[in-house]
C-alpha cells in the first residue's frame, strides 16, 4: 500500500508539471531560448580580481567607477538647486558613506537605526543627521545613554533632528527631553500621499507645532515628506508629484501661520532615489529645499525604473560554484528535471553555489535561473543553466541585489572593484547590525 501511494504521489507530481508546461504554451508564452554564453569581459575581469584577492566566500562587490558615475549623474540633476541628503541605510558602510559625502560635497545624512546613529556620530562627528523614520522613544533614550559628549565633537542639539509622526510620540519625546534636560530638534513627518503615517490634518499639525514652540527643550527643525508613490500609483507621474507638493505646501503654510515666521531656512526634505530627478528645475517652485537618495547610487534591481535609466549597476553578489552537474534532477520525481528542460533549455544543467536565497537575481552567466520546484537554500542554492555554458567548479556566478539596505549587510566587508586596474582595491566594512 505504501509503495502504491508513493507511486501515485510521484505520478501526480509529473502530471502537474506536465499540465504546468502545457498551460504555458496554451497561454501564449514563448518557449525560452537557451542562453549558453559565458561571462562577459566585465564579469571575467571581476572574477579574476576576486580570485587574485583570495575571496572564496560570497562577496558583495561595489564597482567604484560605476558608483562615481552615479554620483556625477545625481550632482548634475540636483545642480545646486537643492541640498542633498544621503540615505545611509541604503549605503550601510562608513567608508562608502565617506566616499559619497566627498563626491557630493554634503555632510547631510538620513539615519534609520539607533545603533547606526551612535556609530555614525562617533565616526563622522561633523555630519548633519535627520532620522528617516520615527524611532520608539526608548531608542532615543538609548542614543543619549551611549553618547559621550566629553569625547565627541558632535552636538546633538544642533546636528541631530528626531522625526516625529504624531502628537502621542511628540509627548513622549517631550517627556524624554525634560527628564534628560536635553535640547532636542524635532522634524515632523507629514503624509503627502504615501499614507504610511505622519501628520495629515492641519489642525493636528498646528497643535503639534504649538506644543514644540511652547516647550523649553524642543525646537521645530522642519518637515519630512516622502513620496515614492508618485512613480507607482495610478495616474500621471507629474500630476501625482504636483499633488504631493501641494499637500506639502499646505503644511508649510500651516507652520508659517502658526509660528508667525518663515520656515524656508529649515529642513524641508522630500524625494528618494526613484523620484529625485523629477524635481530638476523646480527649485523655488516647490516647498521642499532638500532631496534624499541612496539606493540609486548602487542601483539594485528594485530601482530599475525609467527615472534612473542614466544610472549604472554598481553592486553585485559574487559567489563560487561548488558543484556542477550535467543534468537537473528533482528529488522524488524522476524525469521532472528533464521535463523542465524540455520547456526551458536553461534548466538543462545544475550548479550548486556557496550560499544563496538572497534577495537577488542571477545575472551572469546569462540565463541562470532558480529552480523553485527543487526549492531554495541559504546553504547550497541550486541554479540551472543551459548546455554549453562555459562554467566550471570554482568559477563565480554573479547576482544583482533587489535592494541595498539589507543585502549589503549580509556579506561582511564590501569588496571595492577598480575596473580600470582590474583589481579589488579596498575592503569597506559595513555597519554593525546592532
XYZ file of C-alpha atoms in Angstrom:
434
model
C 0.000 0.000 0.000
C 2.754 2.433 0.975
C 4.575 1.714 -2.292
C 1.392 2.291 -4.324
C 0.716 5.601 -2.539
C 4.262 6.785 -3.178
C 3.888 5.847 -6.836
C 0.624 7.799 -7.096
C 2.192 10.881 -5.490
C 5.157 10.710 -7.845
C 2.873 10.308 -10.858
C 0.794 13.265 -9.654
C 3.910 15.471 -9.490
C 4.821 14.556 -13.044
C 1.290 15.166 -14.291
C 1.135 18.551 -12.554
C 4.446 19.530 -14.081
C 3.179 18.454 -17.499
C -0.008 20.454 -17.035
C 2.050 23.481 -15.978
C 4.222 23.257 -19.071
C 1.183 22.747 -21.287
C -0.561 25.700 -19.704
C 2.355 27.973 -20.580
C 2.001 27.031 -24.218
C -1.780 27.437 -24.146
C -1.447 30.849 -22.547
C 0.712 32.022 -25.416
C 4.037 32.237 -23.596
C 7.025 31.888 -25.886
C 9.280 28.944 -25.245
C 12.528 30.276 -23.687
C 15.661 30.088 -25.772
C 18.887 28.604 -24.488
C 21.411 31.155 -23.332
C 24.783 29.496 -23.458
C 27.151 32.456 -23.488
C 29.618 32.687 -20.644
C 30.604 35.686 -18.574
C 31.108 38.948 -20.427
C 34.551 40.546 -20.406
C 33.418 42.683 -17.457
C 32.439 39.727 -15.275
C 35.526 37.748 -16.298
C 37.619 40.684 -15.102
C 35.657 40.855 -11.864
C 36.010 37.098 -11.326
C 39.773 37.309 -11.880
C 40.057 40.204 -9.416
C 38.199 38.244 -6.727
C 40.321 35.151 -7.299
C 43.537 37.157 -7.068
C 42.296 38.762 -3.850
C 41.583 35.310 -2.407
C 37.861 35.987 -1.928
C 36.355 32.480 -1.880
C 33.171 33.205 0.091
C 30.018 35.027 -1.033
C 31.079 38.645 -1.524
C 29.260 41.905 -2.148
C 31.158 43.896 -4.761
C 30.902 47.652 -5.296
C 32.182 48.954 -8.634
C 33.849 52.244 -7.732
C 33.871 53.608 -11.301
C 30.146 52.994 -11.726
C 29.439 54.389 -8.258
C 31.299 57.559 -9.224
C 29.324 57.752 -12.470
C 26.078 57.638 -10.482
C 27.337 60.305 -8.082
C 28.107 62.546 -11.055
C 24.634 61.962 -12.519
C 22.990 62.830 -9.203
C 25.040 66.025 -8.852
C 24.174 67.039 -12.399
C 20.434 66.667 -11.788
C 20.405 68.423 -8.422
C 22.837 71.028 -9.827
C 22.910 73.222 -6.745
C 19.134 73.695 -6.747
C 18.570 71.587 -3.643
C 20.545 70.382 -0.683
C 21.344 66.670 -0.928
C 20.886 64.242 1.966
C 22.416 60.754 1.719
C 20.132 57.898 2.777
C 22.602 55.983 4.934
C 20.551 52.796 5.328
C 20.927 52.225 1.589
C 24.721 52.661 1.738
C 25.408 50.981 5.103
C 29.175 51.338 5.325
C 31.196 54.178 6.837
C 33.861 54.183 4.083
C 31.109 54.048 1.448
C 29.333 56.983 3.106
C 32.579 58.936 3.321
C 33.188 58.304 -0.381
C 29.707 59.574 -1.307
C 29.985 62.543 1.077
C 33.272 63.553 -0.538
C 31.915 63.044 -4.044
C 28.711 65.017 -3.473
C 30.084 67.639 -1.094
C 27.418 67.049 1.535
C 27.513 66.242 5.232
C 23.785 65.606 5.412
C 22.801 62.025 6.245
C 19.479 60.291 6.893
C 19.650 57.522 9.534
C 17.078 54.843 10.392
C 18.543 52.688 13.180
C 19.726 53.755 16.645
C 22.927 51.636 16.799
C 23.931 53.055 13.382
C 23.165 56.533 14.674
C 25.640 56.144 17.538
C 28.193 54.606 15.184
C 27.919 57.496 12.686
C 28.107 60.131 15.426
C 31.397 58.632 16.658
C 32.924 58.252 13.197
C 31.506 61.328 11.442
C 31.123 63.995 14.133
C 30.795 66.740 11.511
C 27.655 65.210 9.967
C 24.169 66.735 9.879
C 21.692 63.992 10.777
C 17.972 63.557 10.150
C 16.088 60.452 11.259
C 14.262 58.867 8.355
C 11.656 57.136 10.477
C 10.159 57.852 13.910
C 12.047 55.707 16.414
C 10.497 54.484 19.668
C 11.325 56.951 22.415
C 13.290 54.200 24.187
C 15.633 54.165 21.181
C 16.165 57.906 21.528
C 16.900 57.449 25.232
C 19.379 54.699 24.369
C 21.149 57.008 21.910
C 21.785 59.565 24.656
C 22.811 56.847 27.122
C 25.540 55.716 24.691
C 26.571 59.180 23.567
C 29.627 60.610 25.311
C 29.609 64.373 24.850
C 33.019 64.703 26.508
C 34.788 62.711 23.785
C 32.768 63.736 20.730
C 32.663 66.918 18.734
C 29.110 66.060 17.691
C 26.443 68.371 19.139
C 23.036 66.626 19.097
C 21.185 69.805 19.975
C 22.467 71.372 16.718
C 23.274 68.442 14.387
C 20.506 65.899 15.027
C 16.824 66.014 14.073
C 14.452 63.439 15.551
C 11.499 62.506 13.345
C 8.054 62.647 14.984
C 4.894 61.446 13.283
C 2.099 62.012 15.820
C 1.039 64.023 18.836
C 1.399 60.938 21.027
C 5.033 60.433 20.010
C 5.697 64.130 20.379
C 4.508 63.926 24.001
C 6.895 61.023 24.629
C 9.852 62.910 23.172
C 8.959 65.997 25.153
C 8.938 63.944 28.341
C 12.335 62.465 27.462
C 13.856 65.858 26.718
C 12.506 67.261 30.005
C 13.761 64.287 32.011
C 17.238 64.428 30.467
C 17.283 68.238 30.318
C 18.377 67.685 26.755
C 17.507 70.154 23.973
C 16.098 68.222 21.008
C 15.351 69.287 17.445
C 12.098 67.832 16.108
C 11.320 67.297 12.440
C 7.691 66.423 11.710
C 6.799 63.654 9.266
C 3.934 64.709 7.011
C 1.774 62.463 4.840
C 1.799 63.874 1.315
C 0.211 60.844 -0.339
C 2.165 57.737 0.635
C -0.231 57.058 3.548
C 2.399 55.345 5.714
C 1.798 57.592 8.689
C 2.719 61.126 9.569
C 0.646 64.237 10.174
C -2.344 64.653 7.877
C -4.848 67.097 9.371
C -3.791 70.740 9.549
C -5.381 71.280 12.964
C -3.419 68.374 14.442
C -0.260 69.719 12.828
C -0.895 73.195 14.241
C -1.320 71.762 17.753
C 1.957 69.844 17.441
C 3.776 72.961 16.258
C 2.360 74.935 19.190
C 3.487 72.237 21.626
C 7.019 72.379 20.237
C 7.045 76.169 20.250
C 5.984 76.325 23.915
C 8.452 73.668 25.090
C 11.707 74.869 26.702
C 13.514 71.755 25.388
C 12.125 71.215 21.886
C 12.830 73.117 18.663
C 10.966 72.718 15.384
C 13.502 71.892 12.650
C 11.333 71.242 9.587
C 9.308 68.650 7.675
C 9.987 65.318 6.014
C 7.527 64.262 3.297
C 8.384 61.014 1.497
C 6.680 60.417 -1.845
C 7.776 57.216 -3.679
C 4.134 56.591 -4.559
C 4.252 59.247 -7.278
C 6.125 56.833 -9.546
C 3.944 53.801 -8.787
C 0.402 54.940 -8.017
C -2.207 55.108 -10.804
C -2.149 58.423 -12.615
C 0.382 60.620 -14.455
C 3.625 60.976 -12.518
C 3.799 64.740 -12.943
C 0.261 65.169 -11.655
C 0.954 62.954 -8.629
C 4.155 64.893 -7.908
C 2.351 68.220 -8.081
C -0.442 66.907 -5.866
C 2.111 65.737 -3.273
C 3.873 69.104 -3.354
C 0.540 70.911 -2.935
C -0.055 68.906 0.244
C 3.478 69.739 1.359
C 2.783 73.431 0.736
C -0.340 73.226 2.903
C 1.800 72.026 5.802
C 4.348 74.774 5.226
C 1.561 77.366 5.149
C 0.118 75.966 8.396
C 3.540 76.114 10.059
C 4.230 79.678 8.978
C 0.758 80.810 10.058
C 1.046 79.020 13.427
C 4.583 80.171 14.176
C 4.279 83.619 12.632
C 7.514 83.346 10.645
C 9.023 81.848 7.511
C 10.374 78.298 7.736
C 12.187 78.351 4.379
C 15.541 78.100 6.174
C 14.581 74.870 7.972
C 14.978 71.301 6.695
C 12.171 70.665 4.191
C 13.014 67.182 2.959
C 11.456 65.101 0.210
C 12.428 62.793 -2.635
C 14.140 59.448 -2.942
C 16.303 57.618 -5.450
C 13.423 56.859 -7.804
C 11.984 60.388 -7.733
C 14.807 62.888 -7.227
C 15.220 63.545 -10.961
C 11.591 64.644 -11.196
C 12.456 67.889 -9.388
C 15.125 69.175 -11.737
C 14.466 72.851 -12.474
C 11.803 73.124 -9.761
C 13.742 74.899 -7.011
C 11.617 77.748 -5.675
C 8.505 76.290 -7.290
C 8.039 73.616 -4.644
C 8.229 73.958 -0.846
C 10.991 71.374 -0.334
C 14.605 72.555 -0.225
C 16.450 69.223 0.049
C 16.270 65.844 -1.690
C 17.227 62.452 -0.279
C 18.610 59.491 -2.222
C 20.811 56.480 -1.557
C 19.991 53.217 -3.344
C 20.222 54.756 -6.799
C 23.954 55.224 -6.327
C 24.464 51.435 -6.449
C 21.243 50.644 -8.388
C 19.788 47.364 -7.069
C 17.047 45.764 -9.199
C 14.157 47.378 -7.292
C 15.404 50.672 -8.732
C 15.400 49.647 -12.371
C 12.981 52.455 -13.185
C 12.850 54.965 -16.059
C 13.878 57.862 -13.798
C 17.201 56.106 -13.127
C 17.897 54.945 -16.679
C 21.101 57.029 -16.705
C 22.453 55.308 -13.558
C 24.674 52.230 -13.774
C 24.551 48.930 -11.926
C 27.271 49.173 -9.288
C 26.550 46.360 -6.792
C 26.885 42.623 -7.371
C 26.952 39.464 -5.286
C 29.735 37.082 -6.341
C 29.776 33.507 -5.095
C 31.704 30.352 -6.084
C 30.247 27.330 -7.831
C 30.688 24.333 -5.502
C 29.203 21.576 -7.681
C 28.309 21.300 -11.342
C 26.040 18.555 -12.730
C 25.323 17.675 -16.351
C 21.591 17.363 -15.737
C 18.813 18.546 -13.445
C 17.218 16.085 -11.048
C 14.312 16.808 -8.704
C 14.259 14.678 -5.548
C 11.487 12.083 -5.517
C 10.326 12.833 -9.053
C 12.480 11.142 -11.712
C 12.149 12.837 -15.049
C 10.726 16.091 -13.723
C 14.008 17.951 -14.211
C 14.175 16.646 -17.755
C 10.605 17.826 -18.330
C 11.555 21.299 -17.102
C 14.467 21.464 -19.513
C 12.274 20.396 -22.453
C 10.279 23.600 -21.966
C 13.166 25.814 -20.825
C 16.596 24.663 -22.038
C 18.180 26.889 -19.375
C 17.152 24.192 -16.866
C 19.332 21.570 -18.568
C 22.263 21.597 -16.106
C 22.717 22.309 -12.422
C 25.124 24.411 -10.403
C 25.115 24.397 -6.614
C 26.592 27.606 -5.272
C 28.144 28.738 -1.999
C 25.214 30.212 -0.044
C 22.072 31.551 -1.657
C 18.431 32.512 -1.147
C 19.421 36.168 -1.109
C 17.132 38.974 -2.243
C 18.884 38.943 -5.588
C 18.597 37.821 -9.215
C 21.273 35.834 -11.084
C 22.751 37.929 -13.908
C 25.915 36.182 -15.076
C 26.427 33.894 -16.822
C 23.265 34.941 -18.709
C 20.341 32.545 -18.467
C 20.983 31.340 -14.919
C 17.644 30.527 -13.282
C 16.440 29.409 -9.871
C 14.630 26.086 -9.635
C 11.583 26.632 -7.467
C 10.469 23.004 -7.799
C 13.704 21.858 -6.181
C 13.458 24.566 -3.506
C 15.602 27.402 -2.252
C 18.604 27.125 0.073
C 20.751 29.545 2.076
C 23.488 26.905 2.194
C 23.862 25.479 -1.325
C 21.388 27.100 -3.696
C 20.526 25.283 -6.918
C 20.838 27.325 -10.094
C 20.125 25.894 -13.534
C 21.882 26.724 -16.782
C 21.895 25.707 -20.410
C 24.124 23.191 -22.170
C 27.368 24.696 -23.361
C 27.692 27.481 -20.781
C 31.461 27.678 -20.073
C 31.240 27.440 -16.288
C 33.284 25.172 -14.048
C 33.595 24.360 -10.362
C 35.407 27.220 -8.616
C 34.144 29.869 -11.029
C 31.925 32.643 -9.707
C 28.350 33.380 -10.556
C 27.055 36.924 -10.154
C 23.738 38.214 -8.873
C 22.206 41.672 -8.514
C 20.623 42.571 -5.158
C 16.962 43.579 -5.140
C 17.780 46.278 -2.589
C 20.882 47.645 -0.957
C 19.817 48.493 2.580
C 19.608 44.933 3.953
C 21.503 42.870 1.384
C 24.740 44.855 1.677
C 24.931 43.893 5.352
C 24.948 40.125 4.706
C 28.463 39.590 3.358
C 30.921 41.283 5.658
C 33.332 43.771 4.104
C 32.366 45.206 0.729
C 34.902 44.421 -1.990
C 35.634 47.598 -3.963
C 36.332 46.825 -7.615
C 38.627 49.140 -9.570
C 37.653 48.323 -13.147
C 40.462 50.391 -14.679
C 43.078 48.272 -12.887
C 41.041 45.068 -12.825
C 41.551 44.590 -9.103
C 39.856 44.667 -5.736
C 41.420 47.837 -4.409
C 39.837 48.093 -0.937
C 37.626 46.312 1.563
C 34.993 48.542 3.182
C 33.487 47.349 6.497
C 29.699 47.575 6.764
C 27.636 48.906 9.671
C 27.385 46.864 12.841
C 23.939 45.303 12.882
C 23.385 46.366 16.486
